[in-house]
CSV table of C-alpha atoms in Angstrom, one decimal:
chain,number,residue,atom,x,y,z
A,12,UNK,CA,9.3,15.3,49.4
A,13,UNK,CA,8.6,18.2,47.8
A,14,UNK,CA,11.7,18.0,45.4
A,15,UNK,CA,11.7,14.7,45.0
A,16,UNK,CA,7.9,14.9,43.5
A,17,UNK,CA,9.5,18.2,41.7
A,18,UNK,CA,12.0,16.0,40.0
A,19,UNK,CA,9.8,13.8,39.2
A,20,UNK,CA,7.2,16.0,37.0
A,21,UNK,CA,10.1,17.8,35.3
A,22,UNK,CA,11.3,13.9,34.4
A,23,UNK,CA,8.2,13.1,32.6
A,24,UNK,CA,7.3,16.1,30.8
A,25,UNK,CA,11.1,16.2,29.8
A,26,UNK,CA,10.4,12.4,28.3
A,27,UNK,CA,6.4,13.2,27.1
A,28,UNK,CA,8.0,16.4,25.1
A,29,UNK,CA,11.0,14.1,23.4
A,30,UNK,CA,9.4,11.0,23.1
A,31,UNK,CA,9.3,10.0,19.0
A,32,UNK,CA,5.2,10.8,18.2
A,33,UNK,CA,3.3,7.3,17.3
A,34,UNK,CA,2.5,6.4,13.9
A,35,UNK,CA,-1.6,7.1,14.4
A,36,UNK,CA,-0.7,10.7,16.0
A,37,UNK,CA,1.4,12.1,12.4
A,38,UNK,CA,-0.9,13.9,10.1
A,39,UNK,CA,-2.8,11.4,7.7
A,40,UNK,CA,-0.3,13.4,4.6
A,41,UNK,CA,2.8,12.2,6.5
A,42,UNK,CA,1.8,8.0,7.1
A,43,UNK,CA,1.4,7.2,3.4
A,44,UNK,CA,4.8,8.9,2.0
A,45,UNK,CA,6.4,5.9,1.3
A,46,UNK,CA,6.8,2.9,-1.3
A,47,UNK,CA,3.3,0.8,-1.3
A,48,UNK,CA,2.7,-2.2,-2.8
A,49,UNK,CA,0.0,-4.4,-3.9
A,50,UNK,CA,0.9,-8.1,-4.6
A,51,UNK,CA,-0.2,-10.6,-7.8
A,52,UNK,CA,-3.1,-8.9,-8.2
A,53,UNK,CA,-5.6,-10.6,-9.7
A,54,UNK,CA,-4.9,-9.4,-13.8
A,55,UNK,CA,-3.7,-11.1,-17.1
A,56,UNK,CA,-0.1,-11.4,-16.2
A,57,UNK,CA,0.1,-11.7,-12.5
A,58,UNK,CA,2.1,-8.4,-12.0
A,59,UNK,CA,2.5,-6.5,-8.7
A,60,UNK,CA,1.3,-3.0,-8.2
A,61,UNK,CA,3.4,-0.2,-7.0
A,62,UNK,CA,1.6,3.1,-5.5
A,63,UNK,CA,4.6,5.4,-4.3
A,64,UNK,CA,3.7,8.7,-2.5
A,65,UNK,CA,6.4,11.9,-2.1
A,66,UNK,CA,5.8,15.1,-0.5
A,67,UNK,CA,4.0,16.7,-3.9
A,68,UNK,CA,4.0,13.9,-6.4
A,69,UNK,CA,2.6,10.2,-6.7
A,70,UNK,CA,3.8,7.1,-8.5
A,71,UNK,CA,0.4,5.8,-9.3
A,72,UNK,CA,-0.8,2.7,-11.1
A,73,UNK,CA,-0.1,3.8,-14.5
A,74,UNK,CA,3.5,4.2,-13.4
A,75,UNK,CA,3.4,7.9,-14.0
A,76,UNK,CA,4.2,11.0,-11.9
A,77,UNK,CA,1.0,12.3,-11.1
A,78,UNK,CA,-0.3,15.3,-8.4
A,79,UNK,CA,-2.2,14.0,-5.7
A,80,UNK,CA,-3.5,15.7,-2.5
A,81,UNK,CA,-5.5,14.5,0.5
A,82,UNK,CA,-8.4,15.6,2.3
A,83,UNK,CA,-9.8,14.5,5.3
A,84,UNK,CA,-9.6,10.7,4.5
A,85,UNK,CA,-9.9,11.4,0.5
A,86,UNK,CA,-7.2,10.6,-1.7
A,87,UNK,CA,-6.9,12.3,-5.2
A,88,UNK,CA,-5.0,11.0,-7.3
A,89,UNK,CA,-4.0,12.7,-11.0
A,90,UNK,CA,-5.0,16.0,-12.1
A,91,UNK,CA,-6.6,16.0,-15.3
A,92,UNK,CA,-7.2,19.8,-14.7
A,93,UNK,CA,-7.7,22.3,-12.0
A,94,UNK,CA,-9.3,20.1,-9.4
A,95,UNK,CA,-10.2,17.3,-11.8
A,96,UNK,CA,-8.8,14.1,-10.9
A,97,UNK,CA,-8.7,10.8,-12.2
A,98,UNK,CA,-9.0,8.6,-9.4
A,99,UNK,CA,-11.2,9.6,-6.0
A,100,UNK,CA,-10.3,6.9,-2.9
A,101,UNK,CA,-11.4,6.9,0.9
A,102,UNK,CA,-8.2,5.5,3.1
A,103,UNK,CA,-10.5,3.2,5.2
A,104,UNK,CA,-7.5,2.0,7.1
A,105,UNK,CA,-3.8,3.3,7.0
A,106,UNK,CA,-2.0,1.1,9.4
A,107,UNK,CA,2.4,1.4,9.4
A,108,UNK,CA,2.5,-1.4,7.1
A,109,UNK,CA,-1.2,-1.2,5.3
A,110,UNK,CA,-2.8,1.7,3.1
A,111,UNK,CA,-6.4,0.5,2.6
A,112,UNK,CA,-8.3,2.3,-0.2
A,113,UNK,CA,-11.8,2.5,-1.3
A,114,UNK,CA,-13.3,3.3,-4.6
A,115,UNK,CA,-15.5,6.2,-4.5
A,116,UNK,CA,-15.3,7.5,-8.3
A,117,UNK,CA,-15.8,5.5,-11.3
A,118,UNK,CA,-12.4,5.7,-12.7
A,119,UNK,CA,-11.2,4.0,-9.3
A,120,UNK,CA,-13.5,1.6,-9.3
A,121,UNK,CA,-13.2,0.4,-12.8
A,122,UNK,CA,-9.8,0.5,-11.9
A,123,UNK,CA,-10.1,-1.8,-8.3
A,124,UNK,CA,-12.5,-4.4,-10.4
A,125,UNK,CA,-9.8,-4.7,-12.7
A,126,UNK,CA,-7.1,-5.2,-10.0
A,127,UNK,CA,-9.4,-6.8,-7.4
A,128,UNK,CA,-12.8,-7.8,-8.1
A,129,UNK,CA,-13.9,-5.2,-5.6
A,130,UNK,CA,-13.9,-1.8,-4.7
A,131,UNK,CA,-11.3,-1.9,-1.6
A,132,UNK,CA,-7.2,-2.0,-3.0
A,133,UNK,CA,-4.5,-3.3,-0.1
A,134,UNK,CA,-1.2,-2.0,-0.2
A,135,UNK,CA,1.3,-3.3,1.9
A,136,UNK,CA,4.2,-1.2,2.8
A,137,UNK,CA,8.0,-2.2,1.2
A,138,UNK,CA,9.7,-2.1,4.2
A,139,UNK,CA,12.4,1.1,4.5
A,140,UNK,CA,15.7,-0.5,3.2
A,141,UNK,CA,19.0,0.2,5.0
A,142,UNK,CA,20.7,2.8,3.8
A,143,UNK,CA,23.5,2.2,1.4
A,144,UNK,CA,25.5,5.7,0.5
A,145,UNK,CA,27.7,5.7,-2.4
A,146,UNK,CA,29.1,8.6,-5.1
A,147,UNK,CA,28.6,7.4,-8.3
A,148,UNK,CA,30.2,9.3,-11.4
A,149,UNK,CA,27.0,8.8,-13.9
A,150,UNK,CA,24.1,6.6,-14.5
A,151,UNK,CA,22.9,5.1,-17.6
A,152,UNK,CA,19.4,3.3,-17.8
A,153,UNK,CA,17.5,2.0,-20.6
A,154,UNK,CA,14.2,0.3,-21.0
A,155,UNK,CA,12.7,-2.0,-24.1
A,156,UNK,CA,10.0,-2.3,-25.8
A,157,UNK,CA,7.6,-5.5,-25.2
A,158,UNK,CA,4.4,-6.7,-26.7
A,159,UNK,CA,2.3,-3.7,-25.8
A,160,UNK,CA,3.2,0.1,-25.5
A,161,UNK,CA,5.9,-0.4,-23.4
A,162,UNK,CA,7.9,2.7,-22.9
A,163,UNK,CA,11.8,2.1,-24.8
A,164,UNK,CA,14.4,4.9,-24.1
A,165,UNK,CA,18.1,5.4,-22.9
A,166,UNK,CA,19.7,8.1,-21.0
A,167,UNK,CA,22.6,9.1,-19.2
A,168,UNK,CA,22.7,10.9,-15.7
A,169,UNK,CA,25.7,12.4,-13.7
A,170,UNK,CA,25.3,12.6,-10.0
A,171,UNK,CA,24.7,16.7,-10.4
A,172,UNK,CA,21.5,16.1,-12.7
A,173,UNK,CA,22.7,16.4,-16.5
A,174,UNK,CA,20.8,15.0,-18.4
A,175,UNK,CA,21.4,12.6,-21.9
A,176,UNK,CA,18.0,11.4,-23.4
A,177,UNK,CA,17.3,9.1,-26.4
A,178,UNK,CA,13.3,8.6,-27.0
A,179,UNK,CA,13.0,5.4,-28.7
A,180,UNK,CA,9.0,4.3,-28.9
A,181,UNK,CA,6.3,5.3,-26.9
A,182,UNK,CA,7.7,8.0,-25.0
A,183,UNK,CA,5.4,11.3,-24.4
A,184,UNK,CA,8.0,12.9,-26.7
A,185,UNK,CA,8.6,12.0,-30.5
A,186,UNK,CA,11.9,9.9,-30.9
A,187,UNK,CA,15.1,11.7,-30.8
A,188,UNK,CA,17.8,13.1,-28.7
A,189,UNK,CA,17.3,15.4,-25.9
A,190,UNK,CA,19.7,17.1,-23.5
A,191,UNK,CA,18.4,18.5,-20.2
A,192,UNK,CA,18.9,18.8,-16.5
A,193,UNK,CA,16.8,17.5,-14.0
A,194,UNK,CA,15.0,19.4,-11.4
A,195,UNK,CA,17.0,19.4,-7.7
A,196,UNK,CA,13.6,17.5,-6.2
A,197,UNK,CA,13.7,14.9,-8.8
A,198,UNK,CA,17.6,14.2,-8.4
A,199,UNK,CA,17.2,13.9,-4.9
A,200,UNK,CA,14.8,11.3,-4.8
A,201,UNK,CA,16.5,9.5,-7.8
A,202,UNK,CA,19.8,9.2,-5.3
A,203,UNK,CA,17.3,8.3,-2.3
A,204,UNK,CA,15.8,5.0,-4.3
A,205,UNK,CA,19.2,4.5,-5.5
A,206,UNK,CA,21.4,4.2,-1.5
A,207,UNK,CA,18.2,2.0,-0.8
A,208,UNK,CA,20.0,-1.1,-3.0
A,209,UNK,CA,23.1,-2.9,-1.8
A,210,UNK,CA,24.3,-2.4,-5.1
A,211,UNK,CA,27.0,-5.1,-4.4
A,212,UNK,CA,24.8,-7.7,-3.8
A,213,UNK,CA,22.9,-7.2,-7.0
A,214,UNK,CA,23.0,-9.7,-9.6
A,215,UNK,CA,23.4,-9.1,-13.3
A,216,UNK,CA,20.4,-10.5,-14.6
A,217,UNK,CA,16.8,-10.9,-13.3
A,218,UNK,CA,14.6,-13.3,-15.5
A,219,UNK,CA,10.8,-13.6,-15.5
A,220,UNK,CA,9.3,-17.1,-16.6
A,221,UNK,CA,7.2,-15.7,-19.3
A,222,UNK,CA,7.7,-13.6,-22.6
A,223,UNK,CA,6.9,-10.4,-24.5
A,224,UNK,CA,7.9,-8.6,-21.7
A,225,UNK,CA,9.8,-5.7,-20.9
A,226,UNK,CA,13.5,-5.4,-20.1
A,227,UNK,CA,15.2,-2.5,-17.9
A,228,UNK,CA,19.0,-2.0,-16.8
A,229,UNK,CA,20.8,0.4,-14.8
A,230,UNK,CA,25.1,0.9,-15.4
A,231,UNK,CA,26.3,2.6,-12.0
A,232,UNK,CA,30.2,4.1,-12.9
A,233,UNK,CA,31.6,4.4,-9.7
A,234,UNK,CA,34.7,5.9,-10.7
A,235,UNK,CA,37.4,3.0,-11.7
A,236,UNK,CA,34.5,0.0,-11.7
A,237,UNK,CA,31.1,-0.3,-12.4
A,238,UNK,CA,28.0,-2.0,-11.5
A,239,UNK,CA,25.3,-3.4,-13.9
A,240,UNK,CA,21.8,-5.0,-13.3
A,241,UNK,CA,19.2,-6.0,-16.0
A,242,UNK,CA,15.5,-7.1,-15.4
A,243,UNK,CA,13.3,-8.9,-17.6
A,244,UNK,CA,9.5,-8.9,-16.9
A,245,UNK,CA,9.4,-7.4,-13.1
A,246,UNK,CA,9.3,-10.3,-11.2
A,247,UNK,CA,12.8,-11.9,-9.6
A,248,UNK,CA,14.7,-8.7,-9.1
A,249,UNK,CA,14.5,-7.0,-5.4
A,250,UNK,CA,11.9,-4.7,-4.8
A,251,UNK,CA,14.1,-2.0,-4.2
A,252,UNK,CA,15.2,-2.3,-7.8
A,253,UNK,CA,11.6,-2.4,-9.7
A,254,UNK,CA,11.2,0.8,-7.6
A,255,UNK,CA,14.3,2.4,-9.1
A,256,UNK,CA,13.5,1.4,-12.7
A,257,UNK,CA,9.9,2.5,-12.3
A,258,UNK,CA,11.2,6.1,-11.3
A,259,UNK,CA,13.8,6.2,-13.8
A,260,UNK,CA,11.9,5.5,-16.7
A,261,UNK,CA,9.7,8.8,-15.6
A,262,UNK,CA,12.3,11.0,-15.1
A,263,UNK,CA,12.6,12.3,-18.7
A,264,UNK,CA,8.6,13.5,-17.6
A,265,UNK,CA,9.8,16.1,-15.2
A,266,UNK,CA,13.0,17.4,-16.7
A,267,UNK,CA,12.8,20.0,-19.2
A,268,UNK,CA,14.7,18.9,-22.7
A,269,UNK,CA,15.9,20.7,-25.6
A,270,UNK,CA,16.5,18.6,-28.9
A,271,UNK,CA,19.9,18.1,-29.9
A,272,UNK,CA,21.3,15.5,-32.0
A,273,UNK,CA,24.5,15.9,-31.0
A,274,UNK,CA,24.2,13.6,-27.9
A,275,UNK,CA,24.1,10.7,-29.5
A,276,UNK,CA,28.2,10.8,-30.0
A,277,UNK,CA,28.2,12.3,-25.9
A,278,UNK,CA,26.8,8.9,-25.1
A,279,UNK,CA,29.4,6.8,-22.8
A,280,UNK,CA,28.0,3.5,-21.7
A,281,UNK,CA,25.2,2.8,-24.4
A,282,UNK,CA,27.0,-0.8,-25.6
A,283,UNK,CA,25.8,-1.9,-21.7
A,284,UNK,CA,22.4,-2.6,-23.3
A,285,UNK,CA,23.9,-5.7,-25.8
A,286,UNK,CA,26.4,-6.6,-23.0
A,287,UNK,CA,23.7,-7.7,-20.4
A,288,UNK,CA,20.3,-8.1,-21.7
A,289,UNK,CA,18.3,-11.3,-20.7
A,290,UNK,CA,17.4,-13.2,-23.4
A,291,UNK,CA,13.4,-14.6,-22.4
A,292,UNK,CA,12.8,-17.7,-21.4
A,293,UNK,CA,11.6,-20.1,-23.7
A,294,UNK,CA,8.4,-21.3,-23.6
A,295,UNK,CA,7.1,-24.2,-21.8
A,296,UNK,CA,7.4,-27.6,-23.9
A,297,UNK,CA,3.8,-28.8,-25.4
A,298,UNK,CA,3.0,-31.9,-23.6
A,299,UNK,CA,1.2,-34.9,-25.9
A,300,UNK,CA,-2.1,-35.5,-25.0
């Protein structure tokens, strides 16, 4: 009897010790790393709302990389300066799938009335995508301009982090070419975001049924083929892919570049841009009253 009761303990504290911990018991700092988002908010053009958090850096709603850091329940997001932030939150309620954040500062709520009419933000969690590893040769991304300040660029990126960089308009660097190499942290979450697409299953162009918008694509060279995708306006493209183009058009932030206008004739893959680019819709006919 004895034994058996013996047996029995060891059995369950074996199983207690390596049983995977539940979602509520991980430190607060582990549940939100992840890809959030907020869906058709309430704002001019309808546009979801991406929040993505990494170990030391945030994605935030200017889609910049930003510091953040958490305590207790407080969220702060973007330094301004030594323990000046932009944006002060309280996560009310982090479930697996929902990150629930109220205003507490008047940058974040200015912010939430914009977005929400209130001072409480919902994100819902993109679910993790299945993992699709490939080795890609190089990278080339580029991103328009738009009716606004829309960020237009084009780089080049092989899979060990060297770095091709045109600034085009409204870049936080004057136009020109750049060459650089990006930091091992940054290139590692680049590839992460980029094995979360089936990049076989993408299609060539994404189209948005409205104008003046902003157009981004992405030439993978996988050795002897290639694979291309272009999206106009964020809005029919997998969410998997609006996260990748988000990231990428940051990446020049965090990588430190030296002038040099000899990269313009190192470019490989720039004629991608005229090859795919979705021309916008046209607008809606004007009905006769």
């Amino acid at each position: 009897m004895k034994t058996t009761l013996f047996s029995f303990l060891l059995t369950f504290i074996f199983a207690s010790c390596n049983s995977p911990k539940s979602y509520n018991s991980q430190p607060l700092s582990d549940r939100i790393i992840g890809d959030w988002i907020k869906e058709n908010p309430d704002t001019t053009f309808n546009k979801s709302i991406l929040l993505s958090f990494e170990k030391s850096i945030c994605f935030d709603f200017s889609n910049e990389f930003v510091n953040y850091k958490l305590v207790g329940n407080h969220l702060y997001i973007d330094e301004l300066r030594k323990n000046t932030f932009r944006y002060l939150f309280r996560i009310e309620n982090n479930k697996a799938d929902e990150l629930s954040l109220i205003s507490i500062n008047s940058h974040a709520k200015e912010l939430s009335s914009i977005l929400n009419h209130s001072d409480t933000l919902i994100f819902n969690r993109i679910p993790p995508a299945e993992y699709h590893p490939f080795f890609f040769d190089k990278i080339a991304f580029y991103s328009t301009g738009c009716f606004g300040l829309c960020p237009s660029m084009y780089f080049e990126m092989d899979s060990l982090g060297s770095f091709l960089f045109q600034a085009k308009s409204y870049t936080s660097i004057g136009p020109g070419f750049y060459r650089g190499q990006v930091p091992s942290e940054m290139l590692r979450t680049i590839k992460k975001k980029l094995h979360k697409l089936d990049i076989f299953q993408l299609r060539k162009n994404y189209v948005a049924n409205w104008t003046d918008d902003q157009t981004c694509g992405i030439y993978i060279s996988l050795g002897k083929s290639h694979v291309e995708s272009h999206a106009y306006g964020f809005d029919r493209e997998p969410t998997e892919l609006r996260v990748l183009f988000s990231y990428l058009q940051q990446v020049y932030t965090s990588t430190q570049l030296t002038p040099d206008s000899t990269v313009s004739k190192s470019f490989k893959y720039a004629d991608f841009i005229w090859n795919g680019v979705p021309l916008p819709p046209p607008p809606p006919p004007i009905t006769k009253r």
